[in-house]
CSV table of C-alpha atoms in Angstrom, one decimal:
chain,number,residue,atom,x,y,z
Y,1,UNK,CA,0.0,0.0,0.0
Y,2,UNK,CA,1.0,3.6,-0.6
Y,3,UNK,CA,1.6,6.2,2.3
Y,4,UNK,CA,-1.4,6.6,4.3
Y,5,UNK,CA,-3.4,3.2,3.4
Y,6,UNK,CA,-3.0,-0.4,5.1
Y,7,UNK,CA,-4.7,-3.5,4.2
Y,8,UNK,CA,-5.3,-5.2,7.2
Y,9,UNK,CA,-6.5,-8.5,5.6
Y,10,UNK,CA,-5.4,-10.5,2.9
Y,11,UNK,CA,-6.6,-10.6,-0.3
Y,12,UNK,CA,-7.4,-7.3,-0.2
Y,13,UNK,CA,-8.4,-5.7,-4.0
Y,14,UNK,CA,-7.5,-2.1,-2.6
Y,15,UNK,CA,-6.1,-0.3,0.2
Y,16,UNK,CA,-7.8,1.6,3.0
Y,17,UNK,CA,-7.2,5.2,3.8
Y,18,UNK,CA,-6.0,5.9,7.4
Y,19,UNK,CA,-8.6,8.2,8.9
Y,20,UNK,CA,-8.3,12.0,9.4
Y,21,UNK,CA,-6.3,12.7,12.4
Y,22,UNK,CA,-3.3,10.2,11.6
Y,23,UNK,CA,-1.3,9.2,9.2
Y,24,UNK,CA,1.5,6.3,7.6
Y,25,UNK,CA,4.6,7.7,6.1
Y,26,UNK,CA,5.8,4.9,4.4
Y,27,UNK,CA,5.8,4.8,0.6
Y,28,UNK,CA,5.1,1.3,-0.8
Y,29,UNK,CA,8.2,0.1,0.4
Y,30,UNK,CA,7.6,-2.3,3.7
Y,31,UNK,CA,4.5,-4.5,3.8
Y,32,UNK,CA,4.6,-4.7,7.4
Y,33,UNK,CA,4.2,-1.0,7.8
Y,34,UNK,CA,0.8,-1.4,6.4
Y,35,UNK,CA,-0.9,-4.5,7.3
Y,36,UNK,CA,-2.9,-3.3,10.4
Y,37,UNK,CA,-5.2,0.0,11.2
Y,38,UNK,CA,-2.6,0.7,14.3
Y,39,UNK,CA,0.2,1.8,11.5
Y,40,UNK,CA,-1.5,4.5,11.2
Y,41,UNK,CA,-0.5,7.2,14.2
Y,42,UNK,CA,-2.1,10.2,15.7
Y,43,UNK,CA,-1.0,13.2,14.4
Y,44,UNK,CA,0.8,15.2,17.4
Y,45,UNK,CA,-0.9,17.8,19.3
Y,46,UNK,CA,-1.3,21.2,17.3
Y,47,UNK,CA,-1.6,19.7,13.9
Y,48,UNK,CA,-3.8,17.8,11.5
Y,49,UNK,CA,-4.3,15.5,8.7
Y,50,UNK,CA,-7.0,14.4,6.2
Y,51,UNK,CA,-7.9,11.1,5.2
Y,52,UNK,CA,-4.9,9.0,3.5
Y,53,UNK,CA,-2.4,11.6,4.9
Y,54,UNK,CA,1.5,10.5,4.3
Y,55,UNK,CA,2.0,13.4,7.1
Y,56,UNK,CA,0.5,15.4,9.4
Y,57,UNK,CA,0.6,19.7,8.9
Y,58,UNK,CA,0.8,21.7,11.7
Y,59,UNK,CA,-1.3,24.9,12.9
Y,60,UNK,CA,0.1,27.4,11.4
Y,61,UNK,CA,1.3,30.2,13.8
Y,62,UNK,CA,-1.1,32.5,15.2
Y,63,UNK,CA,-3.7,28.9,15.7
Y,64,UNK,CA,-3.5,26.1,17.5
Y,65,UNK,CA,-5.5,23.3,18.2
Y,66,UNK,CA,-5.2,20.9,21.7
Y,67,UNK,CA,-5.6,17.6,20.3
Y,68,UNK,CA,-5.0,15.8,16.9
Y,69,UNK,CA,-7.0,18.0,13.7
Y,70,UNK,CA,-8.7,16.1,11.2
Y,71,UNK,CA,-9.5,18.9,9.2
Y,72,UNK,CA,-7.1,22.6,8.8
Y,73,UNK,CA,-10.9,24.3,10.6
Y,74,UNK,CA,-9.8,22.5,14.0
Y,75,UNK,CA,-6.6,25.3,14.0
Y,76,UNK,CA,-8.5,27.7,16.0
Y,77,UNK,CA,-7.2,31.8,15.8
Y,78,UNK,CA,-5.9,33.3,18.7
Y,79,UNK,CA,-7.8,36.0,20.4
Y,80,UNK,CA,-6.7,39.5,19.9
Y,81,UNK,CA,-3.8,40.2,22.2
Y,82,UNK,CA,-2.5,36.3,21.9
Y,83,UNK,CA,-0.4,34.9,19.7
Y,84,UNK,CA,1.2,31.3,18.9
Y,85,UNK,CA,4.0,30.0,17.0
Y,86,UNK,CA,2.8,27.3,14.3
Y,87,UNK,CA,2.4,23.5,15.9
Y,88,UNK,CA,1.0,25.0,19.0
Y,89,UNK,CA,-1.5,23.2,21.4
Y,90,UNK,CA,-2.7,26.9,22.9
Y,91,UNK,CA,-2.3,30.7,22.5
Y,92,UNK,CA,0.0,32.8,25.0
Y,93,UNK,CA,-1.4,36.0,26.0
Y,94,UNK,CA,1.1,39.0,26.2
Y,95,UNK,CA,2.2,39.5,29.5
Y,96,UNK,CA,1.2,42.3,31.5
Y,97,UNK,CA,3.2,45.5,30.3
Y,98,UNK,CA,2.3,44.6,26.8
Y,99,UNK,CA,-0.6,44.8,24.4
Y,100,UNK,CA,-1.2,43.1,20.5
Y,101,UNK,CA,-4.2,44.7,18.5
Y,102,UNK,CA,-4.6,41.7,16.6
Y,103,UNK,CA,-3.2,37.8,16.5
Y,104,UNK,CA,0.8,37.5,16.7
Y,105,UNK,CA,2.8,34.6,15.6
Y,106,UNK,CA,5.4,35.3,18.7
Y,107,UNK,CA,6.0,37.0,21.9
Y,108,UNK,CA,8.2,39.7,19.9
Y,109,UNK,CA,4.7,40.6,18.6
Y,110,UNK,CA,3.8,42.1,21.5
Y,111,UNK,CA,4.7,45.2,22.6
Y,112,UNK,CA,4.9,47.5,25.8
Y,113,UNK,CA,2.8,50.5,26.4
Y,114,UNK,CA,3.6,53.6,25.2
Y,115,UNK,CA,4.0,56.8,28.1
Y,116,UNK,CA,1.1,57.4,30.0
Y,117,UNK,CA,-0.5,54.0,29.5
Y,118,UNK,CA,-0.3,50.6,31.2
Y,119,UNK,CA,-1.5,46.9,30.8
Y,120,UNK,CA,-2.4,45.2,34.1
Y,121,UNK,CA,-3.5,41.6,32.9
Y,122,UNK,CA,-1.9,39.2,30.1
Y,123,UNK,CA,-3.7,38.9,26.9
Y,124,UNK,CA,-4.2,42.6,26.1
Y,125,UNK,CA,-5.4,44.0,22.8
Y,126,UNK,CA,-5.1,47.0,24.3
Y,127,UNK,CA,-3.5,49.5,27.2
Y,128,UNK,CA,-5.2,51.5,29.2
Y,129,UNK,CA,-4.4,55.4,30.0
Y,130,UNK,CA,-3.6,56.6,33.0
Y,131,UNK,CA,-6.2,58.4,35.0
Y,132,UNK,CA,-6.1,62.7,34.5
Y,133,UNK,CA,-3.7,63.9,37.5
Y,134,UNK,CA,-1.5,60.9,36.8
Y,135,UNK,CA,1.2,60.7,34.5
Y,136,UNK,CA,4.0,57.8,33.3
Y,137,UNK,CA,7.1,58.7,32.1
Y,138,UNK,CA,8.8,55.5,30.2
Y,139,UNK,CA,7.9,55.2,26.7
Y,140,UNK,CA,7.7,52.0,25.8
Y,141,UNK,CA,11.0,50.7,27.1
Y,142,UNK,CA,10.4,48.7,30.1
Y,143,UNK,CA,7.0,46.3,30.6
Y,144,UNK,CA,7.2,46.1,34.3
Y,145,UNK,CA,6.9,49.9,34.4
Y,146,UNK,CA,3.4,49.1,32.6
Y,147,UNK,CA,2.2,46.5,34.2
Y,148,UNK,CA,-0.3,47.8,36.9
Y,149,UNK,CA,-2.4,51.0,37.8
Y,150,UNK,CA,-0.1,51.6,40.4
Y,151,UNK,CA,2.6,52.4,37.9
Y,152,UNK,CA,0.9,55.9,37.5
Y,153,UNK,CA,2.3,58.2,39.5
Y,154,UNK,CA,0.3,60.6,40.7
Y,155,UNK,CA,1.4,64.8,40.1
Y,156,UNK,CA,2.7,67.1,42.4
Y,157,UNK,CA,0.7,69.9,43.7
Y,158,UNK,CA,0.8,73.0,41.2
Y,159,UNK,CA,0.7,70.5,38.3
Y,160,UNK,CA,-2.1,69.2,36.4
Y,161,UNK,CA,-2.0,66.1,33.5
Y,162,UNK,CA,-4.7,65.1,31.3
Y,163,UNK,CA,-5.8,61.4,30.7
Y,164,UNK,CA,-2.8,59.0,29.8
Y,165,UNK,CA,0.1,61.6,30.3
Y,166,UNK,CA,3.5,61.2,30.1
Y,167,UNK,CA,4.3,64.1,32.0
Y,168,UNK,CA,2.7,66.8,34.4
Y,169,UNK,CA,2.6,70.6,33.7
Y,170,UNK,CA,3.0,73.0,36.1
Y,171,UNK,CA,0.2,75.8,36.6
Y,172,UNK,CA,1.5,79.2,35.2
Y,173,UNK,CA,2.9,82.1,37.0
Y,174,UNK,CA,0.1,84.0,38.6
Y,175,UNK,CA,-1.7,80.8,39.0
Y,176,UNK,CA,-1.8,78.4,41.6
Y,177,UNK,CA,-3.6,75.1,42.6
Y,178,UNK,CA,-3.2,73.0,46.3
Y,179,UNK,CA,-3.5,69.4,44.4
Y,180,UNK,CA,-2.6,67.3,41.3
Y,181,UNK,CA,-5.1,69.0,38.5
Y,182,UNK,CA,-7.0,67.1,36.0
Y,183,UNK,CA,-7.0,70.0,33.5
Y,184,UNK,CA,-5.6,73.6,33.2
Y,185,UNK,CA,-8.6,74.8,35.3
Y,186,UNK,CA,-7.8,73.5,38.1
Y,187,UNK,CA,-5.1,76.2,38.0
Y,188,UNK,CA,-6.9,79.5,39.9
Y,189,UNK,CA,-5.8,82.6,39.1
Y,190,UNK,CA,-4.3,85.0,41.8
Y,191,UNK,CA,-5.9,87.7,43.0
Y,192,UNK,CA,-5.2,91.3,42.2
Y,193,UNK,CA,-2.0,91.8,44.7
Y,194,UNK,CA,-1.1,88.4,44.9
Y,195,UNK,CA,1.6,86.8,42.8
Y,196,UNK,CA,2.7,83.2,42.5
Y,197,UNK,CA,6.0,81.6,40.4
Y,198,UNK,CA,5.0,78.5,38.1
Y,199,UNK,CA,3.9,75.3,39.7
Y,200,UNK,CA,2.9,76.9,43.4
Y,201,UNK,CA,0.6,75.6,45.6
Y,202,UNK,CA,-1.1,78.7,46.7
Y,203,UNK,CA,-0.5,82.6,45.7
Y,204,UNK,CA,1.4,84.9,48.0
Y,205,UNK,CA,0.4,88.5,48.9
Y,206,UNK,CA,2.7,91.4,48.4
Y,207,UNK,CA,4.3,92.7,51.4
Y,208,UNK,CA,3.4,95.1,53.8
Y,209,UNK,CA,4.5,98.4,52.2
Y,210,UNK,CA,3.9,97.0,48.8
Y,211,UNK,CA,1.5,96.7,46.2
Y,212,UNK,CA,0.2,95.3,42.8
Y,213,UNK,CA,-2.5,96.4,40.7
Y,214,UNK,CA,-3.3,93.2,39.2
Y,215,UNK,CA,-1.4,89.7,39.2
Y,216,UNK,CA,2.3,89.2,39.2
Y,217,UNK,CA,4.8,86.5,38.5
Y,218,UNK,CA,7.6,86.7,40.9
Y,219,UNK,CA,7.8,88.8,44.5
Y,220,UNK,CA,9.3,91.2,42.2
Y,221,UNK,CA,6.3,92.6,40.4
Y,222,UNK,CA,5.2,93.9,43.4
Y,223,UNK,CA,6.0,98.1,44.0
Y,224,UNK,CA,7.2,100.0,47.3
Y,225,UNK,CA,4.1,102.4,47.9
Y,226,UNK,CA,4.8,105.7,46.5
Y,227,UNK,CA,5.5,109.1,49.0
Y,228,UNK,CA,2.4,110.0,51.0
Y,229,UNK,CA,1.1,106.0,50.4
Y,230,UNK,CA,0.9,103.4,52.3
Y,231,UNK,CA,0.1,99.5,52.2
């Protein structure tokens, strides 16, 4: 009998196929190697044959299937955010720190989140931004810097970040803002007399003896009363 067919009786007119699922390599050449259904062996784990297969063909990467395929539709696609080299029995999800928008064929198709975003569970398609009043600095270097909520740090007072920053910015001069801000309006303006330098907390009033006609910048736009004046 040719590859994948035995006769498992004698005076057999024709050959029998060995079923989807297995297969007999040898070529005509060794009678023995085709006289009984049991020459015909299970494809491995992750591949697949049709009927009368010389061979089995494995999943190709990006699929896999956890048993012995009799048809190519048993190599099942990996989920968004998986991927799988070709022969595989299951799909690997990206570890945390990573993301893959669609299937990948191996873990160097995943890759870590960019600044301001992180990926706290393994298979993600995606990464999620850090909260407004957080920010995260790396860009895409380091996946254990991405790899939990935690990783967003939050800003220092007199600073304010939108959603999935990589960095803070301070509230302008003549502004101020006792918190982390979650847009520029958190900064409040100073009131006329007041002054504050950029990223403050809180705005300072001139000095006794001094004053300022609207809102300064530094301790310095503030003005010694003039003769006659006082403050």
């Amino acid at each position: 009998c040719s590859s994948g067919k035995y006769a498992g009786s004698e005076g057999s007119s024709s050959c029998t196929s060995c079923d989807a699922g297995k297969y007999l390599t040898d070529a005509g050449t060794n009678a023995n190697l085709h006289n009984t259904e049991s020459d015909c062996k299970i494809c491995s784990s992750g591949s697949w044959s049709s009927l009368g297969a010389e061979s089995c063909t494995n999943c190709v990467a990006g699929k896999a299937f956890d048993g012995a395929g009799t048809s190519i539709g048993d190599c099942a696609s990996c989920n968004n955010g998986q991927w799988s080299v070709a022969g595989s029995t299951s799909c690997t999800g990206c570890a945390k720190g990573k993301y893959l928008h669609g299937v990948g064929t191996s873990g160097d198709s995943c890759s870590v989140c960019s600044s301001g975003k992180y990926a706290g569970s393994e298979g993600s398609s995606s990464c999620t931004s850090c909260d407004a009043g957080k920010y995260l600095t790396d860009a895409g270097t380091n996946a254990n810097l991405h790899n939990t909520e935690s990783d967003c740090k939050i800003c220092s007072s007199g600073s304010w970040s939108s959603l999935g920053a990589e960095s803070c910015t301070n509230c302008v001069a003549g502004k101020a803002f006792d918190g982390a801000g979650t847009s520029i309006g958190d900064c409040a303006s100073c009131n006329n007399g007041q002054w504050s330098v950029a990223g403050s907390t809180s705005c300072t009033g001139c000095a006794k003896g001094k004053y300022l006609h609207g809102v300064g910048t530094s301790g310095d736009s503030c003005s010694v009363c003039s003769s006659g004046k006082y403050a």
